[in-house]
Amino acid sequence: MSATLSRTPAADGYRMPGEFEPHCGCWIAWPERPDNWRLGAKPAQAAYAAVAEAINASDPVTMAVSDAQFEHCRSVLSPSIRVVEISTDDAWMRDMGPTFLVDDRGGRRGVDWRFNAWGGLHGGLYFPWDRDERVASKVLEIEGAERYRAPMVLEGGSIHVDGQGTVMATEECLLNPNRNPELSREQIEQALFEHLGAEKMIWLGRGVFGDETDGHVDNLACFARPGVVLLTYAEDRSDPQHAISADAQQRLQAATDARGRRLEVVRLPSPGPVTITEEEASGVDAAEGSLPRRAGDRLTASYVNFYPGNSRVVFPLLDERCDEQAADILRRCFPERDVVGVPAREILLGGGNIHCITQQIPAARASSSVTG
Ligand code: KQY
């Protein structure tokens, strides 16, 4: 394992940029485990490959894959996608991967958070998770980026930043005793500020109804740019998601960001409810310690779970009754980018979506005042 930096990113002048800022690449990991992905992960692999190709047209993609799947993965993906061998336990690069940071001198480093598979032995989604735990340091090694080892459990999908000092997360996830039971709310905020180069926290309450990650913010809300938040919103008052979205909207409208701005909230439709079919459930292998998949269970479908690439926004197609409406809203939020939908049901069946399986590398840029 590579050496770690001894100070904190904030002390060294590093910050996590907003995801809507320019990228120089994107990492994804190849799905394989049959107790999370139906039919030996073959349909999920096709869906991941489609996402990788869609993003690669905008941001160069690197795919992490096991030795066992290397040749197959290499043969499926375009030659311009880099394929590297890394052992993983599953395929959620957002959560096990590093959080990349930049400074204003053209530097790029990364945070390697502790990972416990979304709750460890108290509600976590599988055991063991030691290969996932080592992924962030390997990615940073390959990217030639120095590493900060954070003293807390955190998944990348549980935070969003505006790149200008504001962090957004849910209480359901970050304050869950299955992540950092020894840390108070204030200590968690402080650790986030030190590792993301931020100074203002916006706490939302619960994440999307039934989210097996304990309510990651990346299914509920994200920054489209500083001052503008996209929020998944269920209009149907009888849907349990309605109260969750309404509460999030209220909190966002009452908040100001790190620069003192009020936030504009843009609603994205809530698809579905989307549920798992008998055929889909029966294709997943049962295994001790893995989350069972049952016919009729509601899936955590959300259009907020998109990837904002440099020239295209890649978003999940989830419900043909509202896919086009979601695309229109995203086009209005990102008028300079193409908005490209990719069929994402197979990723959703595994418990997440396009944002959860990706990890952007921000472009490193020296600001002119530093370079003179
Ligand atoms: O959505 C995510 N960020 C990860 C979901 C993990 C699901 C494992 N079954």
mmCIF file of C-alpha atoms and ligand atoms in Angstrom:
data_model
loop_
_atom_site.group_PDB
_atom_site.id
_atom_site.type_symbol
_atom_site.label_atom_id
_atom_site.label_comp_id
_atom_site.label_asym_id
_atom_site.label_seq_id
_atom_site.Cartn_x
_atom_site.Cartn_y
_atom_site.Cartn_z
ATOM 1 C CA MET A 1 0.000 0.000 0.000
ATOM 2 C CA SER A 2 1.380 3.424 -0.931
ATOM 3 C CA ALA A 3 2.455 5.959 1.715
ATOM 4 C CA THR A 4 -0.132 8.354 3.044
ATOM 5 C CA LEU A 5 0.088 12.101 3.415
ATOM 6 C CA SER A 6 0.273 13.226 7.013
ATOM 7 C CA ARG A 7 -1.699 16.487 6.963
ATOM 8 C CA THR A 8 -5.300 16.992 5.853
ATOM 9 C CA PRO A 9 -6.333 17.991 2.317
ATOM 10 C CA ALA A 10 -7.768 21.306 3.509
ATOM 11 C CA ALA A 11 -4.505 22.165 5.287
ATOM 12 C CA ASP A 12 -2.657 21.439 2.034
ATOM 13 C CA GLY A 13 -4.992 23.590 -0.091
ATOM 14 C CA TYR A 14 -6.942 20.713 -1.704
ATOM 15 C CA ARG A 15 -10.700 20.538 -2.316
ATOM 16 C CA MET A 16 -13.154 18.179 -3.956
ATOM 17 C CA PRO A 17 -14.493 19.927 -7.073
ATOM 18 C CA GLY A 18 -18.164 19.746 -8.024
ATOM 19 C CA GLU A 19 -18.880 16.801 -10.303
ATOM 20 C CA PHE A 20 -20.161 19.176 -12.958
ATOM 21 C CA GLU A 21 -16.627 20.668 -13.252
ATOM 22 C CA PRO A 22 -14.256 19.361 -15.993
ATOM 23 C CA HIS A 23 -12.977 15.784 -15.802
ATOM 24 C CA CYS A 24 -9.986 14.016 -17.299
ATOM 25 C CA GLY A 25 -11.293 10.492 -16.825
ATOM 26 C CA CYS A 26 -13.724 8.118 -15.173
ATOM 27 C CA TRP A 27 -13.303 4.786 -13.369
ATOM 28 C CA ILE A 28 -15.808 1.905 -13.327
ATOM 29 C CA ALA A 29 -15.458 -1.671 -11.991
ATOM 30 C CA TRP A 30 -16.800 -4.750 -13.798
ATOM 31 C CA PRO A 31 -19.717 -6.649 -12.158
ATOM 32 C CA GLU A 32 -19.297 -10.334 -11.508
ATOM 33 C CA ARG A 33 -20.729 -11.658 -8.246
ATOM 34 C CA PRO A 34 -23.736 -13.927 -8.851
ATOM 35 C CA ASP A 35 -25.341 -13.253 -5.450
ATOM 36 C CA ASN A 36 -25.916 -9.611 -6.432
ATOM 37 C CA TRP A 37 -26.265 -9.784 -10.217
ATOM 38 C CA ARG A 38 -28.723 -12.137 -11.867
ATOM 39 C CA LEU A 39 -27.776 -14.809 -14.379
ATOM 40 C CA GLY A 40 -24.106 -14.806 -13.467
ATOM 41 C CA ALA A 41 -23.947 -11.020 -13.993
ATOM 42 C CA LYS A 42 -24.202 -11.303 -17.786
ATOM 43 C CA PRO A 43 -27.097 -8.777 -18.181
ATOM 44 C CA ALA A 44 -25.384 -6.400 -15.719
ATOM 45 C CA GLN A 45 -22.118 -6.646 -17.656
ATOM 46 C CA ALA A 46 -23.951 -5.589 -20.823
ATOM 47 C CA ALA A 47 -25.473 -2.631 -18.974
ATOM 48 C CA TYR A 48 -22.122 -1.591 -17.457
ATOM 49 C CA ALA A 49 -20.500 -1.857 -20.896
ATOM 50 C CA ALA A 50 -23.188 0.428 -22.365
ATOM 51 C CA VAL A 51 -22.610 2.986 -19.600
ATOM 52 C CA ALA A 52 -18.829 2.778 -20.088
ATOM 53 C CA GLU A 53 -19.153 3.366 -23.849
ATOM 54 C CA ALA A 54 -21.572 6.261 -23.352
ATOM 55 C CA ILE A 55 -19.228 7.963 -20.880
ATOM 56 C CA ASN A 56 -16.083 7.172 -22.870
ATOM 57 C CA ALA A 57 -17.379 9.380 -25.677
ATOM 58 C CA SER A 58 -16.998 12.253 -23.211
ATOM 59 C CA ASP A 59 -14.505 11.274 -20.478
ATOM 60 C CA PRO A 60 -11.834 8.544 -21.016
ATOM 61 C CA VAL A 61 -12.934 5.457 -19.064
ATOM 62 C CA THR A 62 -10.796 2.961 -17.141
ATOM 63 C CA MET A 63 -12.469 -0.350 -16.264
ATOM 64 C CA ALA A 64 -11.197 -2.308 -13.234
ATOM 65 C CA VAL A 65 -11.725 -6.052 -13.644
ATOM 66 C CA SER A 66 -10.689 -9.329 -12.023
ATOM 67 C CA ASP A 67 -8.191 -11.702 -13.593
ATOM 68 C CA ALA A 68 -11.022 -14.188 -14.227
ATOM 69 C CA GLN A 69 -13.043 -11.690 -16.295
ATOM 70 C CA PHE A 70 -10.166 -9.737 -17.840
ATOM 71 C CA GLU A 71 -10.154 -11.265 -21.318
ATOM 72 C CA HIS A 72 -13.925 -11.263 -21.611
ATOM 73 C CA CYS A 73 -14.209 -7.645 -20.460
ATOM 74 C CA ARG A 74 -11.382 -6.578 -22.783
ATOM 75 C CA SER A 75 -13.104 -8.243 -25.732
ATOM 76 C CA VAL A 76 -16.447 -6.556 -25.012
ATOM 77 C CA LEU A 77 -15.231 -2.971 -24.582
ATOM 78 C CA SER A 78 -13.891 -0.579 -27.223
ATOM 79 C CA PRO A 79 -10.093 -0.475 -27.479
ATOM 80 C CA SER A 80 -10.103 3.153 -26.332
ATOM 81 C CA ILE A 81 -11.378 2.070 -22.900
ATOM 82 C CA ARG A 82 -8.444 1.185 -20.640
ATOM 83 C CA VAL A 83 -8.925 -2.141 -18.840
ATOM 84 C CA VAL A 84 -6.814 -2.870 -15.726
ATOM 85 C CA GLU A 85 -6.782 -5.832 -13.376
ATOM 86 C CA ILE A 86 -7.906 -4.975 -9.843
ATOM 87 C CA SER A 87 -9.543 -7.389 -7.398
ATOM 88 C CA THR A 88 -12.868 -6.216 -5.982
ATOM 89 C CA ASP A 89 -15.727 -7.694 -3.980
ATOM 90 C CA ASP A 90 -18.359 -6.001 -6.147
ATOM 91 C CA ALA A 91 -18.620 -3.200 -8.660
ATOM 92 C CA TRP A 92 -19.478 0.147 -7.016
ATOM 93 C CA MET A 93 -16.578 2.457 -7.848
ATOM 94 C CA ARG A 94 -18.376 5.504 -6.438
ATOM 95 C CA ASP A 95 -18.305 3.968 -2.987
ATOM 96 C CA MET A 96 -15.062 1.978 -2.807
ATOM 97 C CA GLY A 97 -13.030 4.279 -5.071
ATOM 98 C CA PRO A 98 -11.073 7.348 -3.979
ATOM 99 C CA THR A 99 -12.483 10.863 -3.817
ATOM 100 C CA PHE A 100 -10.240 12.913 -6.092
ATOM 101 C CA LEU A 101 -9.202 16.407 -5.026
ATOM 102 C CA VAL A 102 -7.489 19.293 -6.778
ATOM 103 C CA ASP A 103 -5.632 22.412 -5.681
ATOM 104 C CA ASP A 104 -5.135 25.685 -7.529
ATOM 105 C CA ARG A 105 -1.565 24.838 -8.572
ATOM 106 C CA GLY A 106 -2.541 22.003 -10.912
ATOM 107 C CA GLY A 107 -2.157 19.270 -8.264
ATOM 108 C CA ARG A 108 -4.414 16.237 -7.927
ATOM 109 C CA ARG A 109 -4.586 13.928 -4.900
ATOM 110 C CA GLY A 110 -7.151 11.521 -3.474
ATOM 111 C CA VAL A 111 -8.888 10.532 -0.261
ATOM 112 C CA ASP A 112 -9.001 6.841 0.618
ATOM 113 C CA TRP A 113 -11.945 6.496 3.039
ATOM 114 C CA ARG A 114 -12.500 3.458 5.197
ATOM 115 C CA PHE A 115 -15.058 1.158 3.573
ATOM 116 C CA ASN A 116 -17.321 -1.324 5.385
ATOM 117 C CA ALA A 117 -19.741 -2.456 2.654
ATOM 118 C CA TRP A 118 -22.494 -0.033 3.690
ATOM 119 C CA GLY A 119 -22.704 -0.918 7.367
ATOM 120 C CA GLY A 120 -20.223 -3.667 8.214
ATOM 121 C CA LEU A 121 -21.642 -6.435 10.377
ATOM 122 C CA HIS A 122 -24.626 -4.243 11.301
ATOM 123 C CA GLY A 123 -26.656 -4.150 8.121
ATOM 124 C CA GLY A 124 -23.820 -4.191 5.597
ATOM 125 C CA LEU A 125 -24.546 -5.703 2.203
ATOM 126 C CA TYR A 126 -21.890 -8.427 2.045
ATOM 127 C CA PHE A 127 -18.953 -9.956 3.875
ATOM 128 C CA PRO A 128 -16.013 -9.875 3.399
ATOM 129 C CA TRP A 129 -15.215 -6.528 1.784
ATOM 130 C CA ASP A 130 -11.429 -6.423 2.127
ATOM 131 C CA ARG A 131 -10.765 -6.362 -1.632
ATOM 132 C CA ASP A 132 -13.081 -3.358 -2.042
ATOM 133 C CA GLU A 133 -11.307 -1.698 0.871
ATOM 134 C CA ARG A 134 -8.007 -1.791 -1.062
ATOM 135 C CA VAL A 135 -9.402 -0.441 -4.360
ATOM 136 C CA ALA A 136 -9.003 3.290 -3.641
ATOM 137 C CA SER A 137 -5.276 3.044 -2.941
ATOM 138 C CA LYS A 138 -4.753 0.974 -6.115
ATOM 139 C CA VAL A 139 -6.644 3.492 -8.254
ATOM 140 C CA LEU A 140 -4.579 6.338 -6.785
ATOM 141 C CA GLU A 141 -1.370 4.378 -7.399
ATOM 142 C CA ILE A 142 -2.302 3.843 -11.062
ATOM 143 C CA GLU A 143 -3.276 7.494 -11.461
ATOM 144 C CA GLY A 144 -0.054 8.668 -9.807
ATOM 145 C CA ALA A 145 -2.028 10.641 -7.221
ATOM 146 C CA GLU A 146 -0.851 10.963 -3.618
ATOM 147 C CA ARG A 147 -3.166 9.548 -0.963
ATOM 148 C CA TYR A 148 -4.800 10.823 2.211
ATOM 149 C CA ARG A 149 -6.111 7.995 4.406
ATOM 150 C CA ALA A 150 -9.271 9.299 6.080
ATOM 151 C CA PRO A 151 -9.971 8.199 9.666
ATOM 152 C CA MET A 152 -13.650 7.484 9.006
ATOM 153 C CA VAL A 153 -15.969 5.157 7.092
ATOM 154 C CA LEU A 154 -17.542 6.863 4.108
ATOM 155 C CA GLU A 155 -18.834 5.937 0.660
ATOM 156 C CA GLY A 156 -18.502 8.417 -2.199
ATOM 157 C CA GLY A 157 -22.222 8.143 -2.968
ATOM 158 C CA SER A 158 -23.089 9.447 0.483
ATOM 159 C CA ILE A 159 -21.802 12.976 -0.187
ATOM 160 C CA HIS A 160 -22.188 15.661 -2.821
ATOM 161 C CA VAL A 161 -20.272 18.952 -2.951
ATOM 162 C CA ASP A 162 -20.710 22.170 -4.897
ATOM 163 C CA GLY A 163 -16.934 22.648 -5.195
ATOM 164 C CA GLN A 164 -17.288 26.029 -3.483
ATOM 165 C CA GLY A 165 -17.272 24.920 0.133
ATOM 166 C CA THR A 166 -20.656 23.193 0.534
ATOM 167 C CA VAL A 167 -21.233 19.504 1.358
ATOM 168 C CA MET A 168 -24.654 17.840 1.187
ATOM 169 C CA ALA A 169 -25.488 14.479 2.802
ATOM 170 C CA THR A 170 -28.307 12.654 4.573
ATOM 171 C CA GLU A 171 -28.582 12.111 8.310
ATOM 172 C CA GLU A 172 -29.934 8.609 7.620
ATOM 173 C CA CYS A 173 -26.609 7.540 6.161
ATOM 174 C CA LEU A 174 -23.837 9.608 7.725
ATOM 175 C CA LEU A 175 -25.249 9.509 11.251
ATOM 176 C CA ASN A 176 -26.079 5.801 11.036
ATOM 177 C CA PRO A 177 -24.298 3.986 13.906
ATOM 178 C CA ASN A 178 -23.176 1.332 11.442
ATOM 179 C CA ARG A 179 -20.655 3.761 9.874
ATOM 180 C CA ASN A 180 -18.824 5.863 12.509
ATOM 181 C CA PRO A 181 -20.460 5.207 15.889
ATOM 182 C CA GLU A 182 -17.578 6.862 17.756
ATOM 183 C CA LEU A 183 -18.011 10.209 15.963
ATOM 184 C CA SER A 184 -20.568 12.896 16.826
ATOM 185 C CA ARG A 185 -22.431 14.828 14.144
ATOM 186 C CA GLU A 186 -20.028 17.770 14.675
ATOM 187 C CA GLN A 187 -16.969 15.512 14.396
ATOM 188 C CA ILE A 188 -18.318 14.017 11.161
ATOM 189 C CA GLU A 189 -18.844 17.509 9.739
ATOM 190 C CA GLN A 190 -15.333 18.497 10.773
ATOM 191 C CA ALA A 191 -13.765 15.400 9.189
ATOM 192 C CA LEU A 192 -15.682 16.089 5.964
ATOM 193 C CA PHE A 193 -14.571 19.713 5.892
ATOM 194 C CA GLU A 194 -10.936 18.713 6.444
ATOM 195 C CA HIS A 195 -10.998 16.010 3.751
ATOM 196 C CA LEU A 196 -13.108 17.785 1.129
ATOM 197 C CA GLY A 197 -11.840 21.333 1.579
ATOM 198 C CA ALA A 198 -15.292 22.580 2.592
ATOM 199 C CA GLU A 199 -16.842 24.653 5.364
ATOM 200 C CA LYS A 200 -20.645 24.366 5.182
ATOM 201 C CA MET A 201 -22.832 21.296 5.674
ATOM 202 C CA ILE A 202 -26.364 20.889 4.389
ATOM 203 C CA TRP A 203 -28.075 17.995 6.150
ATOM 204 C CA LEU A 204 -30.992 16.289 4.432
ATOM 205 C CA GLY A 205 -33.067 13.795 6.421
ATOM 206 C CA ARG A 206 -33.806 10.432 4.852
ATOM 207 C CA GLY A 207 -32.568 9.160 1.495
ATOM 208 C CA VAL A 208 -34.759 7.566 -1.175
ATOM 209 C CA PHE A 209 -37.334 5.116 0.187
ATOM 210 C CA GLY A 210 -35.885 1.627 0.654
ATOM 211 C CA ASP A 211 -32.331 2.506 -0.416
ATOM 212 C CA GLU A 212 -30.146 -0.386 0.777
ATOM 213 C CA THR A 213 -27.190 1.999 1.244
ATOM 214 C CA ASP A 214 -29.019 3.577 4.219
ATOM 215 C CA GLY A 215 -30.036 6.596 2.201
ATOM 216 C CA HIS A 216 -27.148 7.758 0.042
ATOM 217 C CA VAL A 217 -27.642 11.345 -1.059
ATOM 218 C CA ASP A 218 -26.702 10.427 -4.646
ATOM 219 C CA ASN A 219 -30.146 8.910 -5.210
ATOM 220 C CA LEU A 220 -31.951 11.847 -3.600
ATOM 221 C CA ALA A 221 -30.305 15.098 -4.653
ATOM 222 C CA CYS A 222 -27.213 16.550 -6.335
ATOM 223 C CA PHE A 223 -25.741 19.893 -7.363
ATOM 224 C CA ALA A 224 -26.243 20.764 -11.025
ATOM 225 C CA ARG A 225 -23.969 23.757 -10.393
ATOM 226 C CA PRO A 226 -23.282 25.960 -7.365
ATOM 227 C CA GLY A 227 -26.615 27.268 -6.079
ATOM 228 C CA VAL A 228 -28.772 24.753 -7.999
ATOM 229 C CA VAL A 229 -29.859 21.365 -6.599
ATOM 230 C CA LEU A 230 -31.674 18.611 -8.490
ATOM 231 C CA LEU A 231 -34.060 16.671 -6.231
ATOM 232 C CA THR A 232 -36.012 13.480 -6.950
ATOM 233 C CA TYR A 233 -39.641 14.286 -6.196
ATOM 234 C CA ALA A 234 -42.628 11.922 -5.922
ATOM 235 C CA GLU A 235 -45.758 13.991 -6.568
ATOM 236 C CA ASP A 236 -48.091 11.202 -5.394
ATOM 237 C CA ARG A 237 -48.841 11.953 -1.728
ATOM 238 C CA SER A 238 -49.612 8.313 -0.999
ATOM 239 C CA ASP A 239 -46.100 7.286 -2.072
ATOM 240 C CA PRO A 240 -43.752 7.082 0.957
ATOM 241 C CA GLN A 241 -41.176 8.888 -1.185
ATOM 242 C CA HIS A 242 -43.379 11.998 -1.236
ATOM 243 C CA ALA A 243 -42.784 12.936 2.420
ATOM 244 C CA ILE A 244 -39.054 12.244 2.077
ATOM 245 C CA SER A 245 -38.739 14.500 -0.986
ATOM 246 C CA ALA A 246 -40.951 17.212 0.542
ATOM 247 C CA ASP A 247 -38.798 17.272 3.686
ATOM 248 C CA ALA A 248 -35.621 17.478 1.586
ATOM 249 C CA GLN A 249 -37.081 20.352 -0.431
ATOM 250 C CA GLN A 250 -37.986 22.220 2.739
ATOM 251 C CA ARG A 251 -34.491 21.804 4.177
ATOM 252 C CA LEU A 252 -32.871 22.888 0.908
ATOM 253 C CA GLN A 253 -35.072 25.958 0.637
ATOM 254 C CA ALA A 254 -34.272 26.926 4.226
ATOM 255 C CA ALA A 255 -30.524 26.495 3.689
ATOM 256 C CA THR A 256 -27.791 28.762 2.406
ATOM 257 C CA ASP A 257 -24.583 27.445 0.905
ATOM 258 C CA ALA A 258 -20.980 28.216 1.887
ATOM 259 C CA ARG A 259 -21.088 31.449 -0.127
ATOM 260 C CA GLY A 260 -24.337 32.543 1.517
ATOM 261 C CA ARG A 261 -26.522 31.837 -1.542
ATOM 262 C CA ARG A 262 -30.077 30.529 -1.301
ATOM 263 C CA LEU A 263 -30.523 27.345 -3.316
ATOM 264 C CA GLU A 264 -32.718 26.876 -6.360
ATOM 265 C CA VAL A 265 -34.360 23.432 -6.193
ATOM 266 C CA VAL A 266 -35.200 21.704 -9.489
ATOM 267 C CA ARG A 267 -37.447 18.645 -9.223
ATOM 268 C CA LEU A 268 -36.807 15.474 -11.200
ATOM 269 C CA PRO A 269 -39.758 13.062 -11.477
ATOM 270 C CA SER A 270 -39.642 9.956 -9.304
ATOM 271 C CA PRO A 271 -39.956 6.897 -11.580
ATOM 272 C CA GLY A 272 -42.207 3.952 -10.922
ATOM 273 C CA PRO A 273 -42.616 2.646 -8.274
ATOM 274 C CA VAL A 274 -40.328 0.124 -9.986
ATOM 275 C CA THR A 275 -40.414 -3.395 -8.526
ATOM 276 C CA ILE A 276 -38.425 -6.591 -9.079
ATOM 277 C CA THR A 277 -40.119 -9.375 -11.060
ATOM 278 C CA GLU A 278 -40.272 -13.052 -10.132
ATOM 279 C CA GLU A 279 -38.014 -13.916 -13.058
ATOM 280 C CA GLU A 280 -35.436 -11.300 -12.062
ATOM 281 C CA ALA A 281 -35.418 -12.347 -8.416
ATOM 282 C CA SER A 282 -35.002 -16.017 -9.264
ATOM 283 C CA GLY A 283 -31.876 -15.268 -11.345
ATOM 284 C CA VAL A 284 -29.877 -14.086 -8.316
ATOM 285 C CA ASP A 285 -27.920 -16.760 -6.422
ATOM 286 C CA ALA A 286 -28.712 -17.029 -2.722
ATOM 287 C CA ALA A 287 -25.634 -16.689 -0.491
ATOM 288 C CA GLU A 288 -25.070 -16.303 3.240
ATOM 289 C CA GLY A 289 -24.654 -12.674 4.224
ATOM 290 C CA SER A 290 -25.981 -11.282 0.917
ATOM 291 C CA LEU A 291 -29.164 -9.275 0.650
ATOM 292 C CA PRO A 292 -31.968 -11.537 -0.614
ATOM 293 C CA ARG A 293 -33.814 -10.346 -3.746
ATOM 294 C CA ARG A 294 -37.566 -10.968 -3.570
ATOM 295 C CA ALA A 295 -40.207 -10.598 -6.268
ATOM 296 C CA GLY A 296 -42.279 -7.465 -5.656
ATOM 297 C CA ASP A 297 -39.576 -5.603 -3.704
ATOM 298 C CA ARG A 298 -39.383 -1.931 -4.615
ATOM 299 C CA LEU A 299 -36.178 -0.837 -6.320
ATOM 300 C CA THR A 300 -34.494 2.475 -5.531
ATOM 301 C CA ALA A 301 -35.002 4.091 -8.910
ATOM 302 C CA SER A 302 -33.915 7.725 -9.263
ATOM 303 C CA TYR A 303 -32.936 9.955 -12.177
ATOM 304 C CA VAL A 304 -30.674 11.912 -9.811
ATOM 305 C CA ASN A 305 -28.236 8.998 -10.112
ATOM 306 C CA PHE A 306 -26.651 10.292 -13.345
ATOM 307 C CA TYR A 307 -23.070 10.991 -14.453
ATOM 308 C CA PRO A 308 -22.264 14.554 -15.581
ATOM 309 C CA GLY A 309 -19.471 14.057 -18.149
ATOM 310 C CA ASN A 310 -17.605 16.877 -19.887
ATOM 311 C CA SER A 311 -19.685 16.876 -23.042
ATOM 312 C CA ARG A 312 -22.564 14.540 -22.140
ATOM 313 C CA VAL A 313 -24.725 13.781 -19.174
ATOM 314 C CA VAL A 314 -25.333 10.024 -19.003
ATOM 315 C CA PHE A 315 -28.559 9.242 -17.156
ATOM 316 C CA PRO A 316 -30.489 6.037 -16.343
ATOM 317 C CA LEU A 317 -33.562 5.062 -18.360
ATOM 318 C CA LEU A 318 -35.898 3.721 -15.664
ATOM 319 C CA ASP A 319 -39.539 4.214 -16.604
ATOM 320 C CA GLU A 320 -40.701 5.000 -20.132
ATOM 321 C CA ARG A 321 -43.546 7.099 -18.721
ATOM 322 C CA CYS A 322 -41.115 9.704 -17.392
ATOM 323 C CA ASP A 323 -37.696 9.108 -19.038
ATOM 324 C CA GLU A 324 -38.277 11.898 -21.563
ATOM 325 C CA GLN A 325 -39.437 14.360 -18.911
ATOM 326 C CA ALA A 326 -36.269 13.648 -16.919
ATOM 327 C CA ALA A 327 -34.140 14.114 -20.047
ATOM 328 C CA ASP A 328 -35.769 17.511 -20.733
ATOM 329 C CA ILE A 329 -35.065 18.728 -17.200
ATOM 330 C CA LEU A 330 -31.447 17.576 -17.429
ATOM 331 C CA ARG A 331 -31.088 19.326 -20.814
ATOM 332 C CA ARG A 332 -32.287 22.578 -19.255
ATOM 333 C CA CYS A 333 -29.821 22.188 -16.361
ATOM 334 C CA PHE A 334 -26.885 21.311 -18.634
ATOM 335 C CA PRO A 335 -27.584 23.279 -21.832
ATOM 336 C CA GLU A 336 -24.036 22.872 -23.198
ATOM 337 C CA ARG A 337 -24.015 19.067 -22.916
ATOM 338 C CA ASP A 338 -25.746 16.218 -24.719
ATOM 339 C CA VAL A 339 -28.099 14.275 -22.496
ATOM 340 C CA VAL A 340 -27.857 10.546 -23.202
ATOM 341 C CA GLY A 341 -30.112 7.900 -21.622
ATOM 342 C CA VAL A 342 -28.814 4.353 -21.088
ATOM 343 C CA PRO A 343 -31.079 1.404 -20.128
ATOM 344 C CA ALA A 344 -30.248 0.930 -16.470
ATOM 345 C CA ARG A 345 -32.680 -1.619 -15.038
ATOM 346 C CA GLU A 346 -29.986 -4.278 -14.714
ATOM 347 C CA ILE A 347 -27.838 -1.899 -12.635
ATOM 348 C CA LEU A 348 -30.846 -0.923 -10.546
ATOM 349 C CA LEU A 349 -31.498 -4.618 -9.795
ATOM 350 C CA GLY A 350 -28.062 -4.743 -8.123
ATOM 351 C CA GLY A 351 -28.956 -1.884 -5.766
ATOM 352 C CA GLY A 352 -27.662 1.301 -7.391
ATOM 353 C CA ASN A 353 -27.271 3.130 -10.649
ATOM 354 C CA ILE A 354 -24.996 5.048 -13.030
ATOM 355 C CA HIS A 355 -23.633 7.504 -10.475
ATOM 356 C CA CYS A 356 -22.969 4.664 -8.022
ATOM 357 C CA ILE A 357 -20.852 2.697 -10.503
ATOM 358 C CA THR A 358 -18.684 5.614 -11.673
ATOM 359 C CA GLN A 359 -15.930 7.783 -10.187
ATOM 360 C CA GLN A 360 -14.823 10.891 -12.067
ATOM 361 C CA ILE A 361 -11.245 12.170 -12.091
ATOM 362 C CA PRO A 362 -11.366 15.951 -12.023
ATOM 363 C CA ALA A 363 -9.133 17.863 -14.420
ATOM 364 C CA ALA A 364 -6.203 19.426 -12.584
ATOM 365 C CA ARG A 365 -5.784 23.098 -13.432
ATOM 366 C CA ALA A 366 -3.475 25.802 -12.188
ATOM 367 C CA SER A 367 -5.348 29.022 -11.644
ATOM 368 C CA SER A 368 -3.811 31.986 -13.503
ATOM 369 C CA SER A 369 -3.168 33.906 -10.296
ATOM 370 C CA VAL A 370 -0.884 31.068 -9.150
ATOM 371 C CA THR A 371 0.952 30.557 -12.435
ATOM 372 C CA GLY A 372 1.256 34.297 -12.911
HETATM 373 O O1 KQY B 1 -25.870 2.526 -4.700
HETATM 374 C C1 KQY B 1 -24.769 2.365 -4.326
HETATM 375 N N1 KQY B 1 -23.997 3.399 -4.170
HETATM 376 C C2 KQY B 1 -24.207 1.060 -3.964
HETATM 377 C C3 KQY B 1 -25.201 0.042 -3.814
HETATM 378 C C4 KQY B 1 -24.592 -1.244 -3.388
HETATM 379 C C5 KQY B 1 -25.551 -2.321 -3.543
HETATM 380 C C6 KQY B 1 -24.968 -3.660 -3.273
HETATM 381 N N2 KQY B 1 -25.956 -4.651 -3.480
#
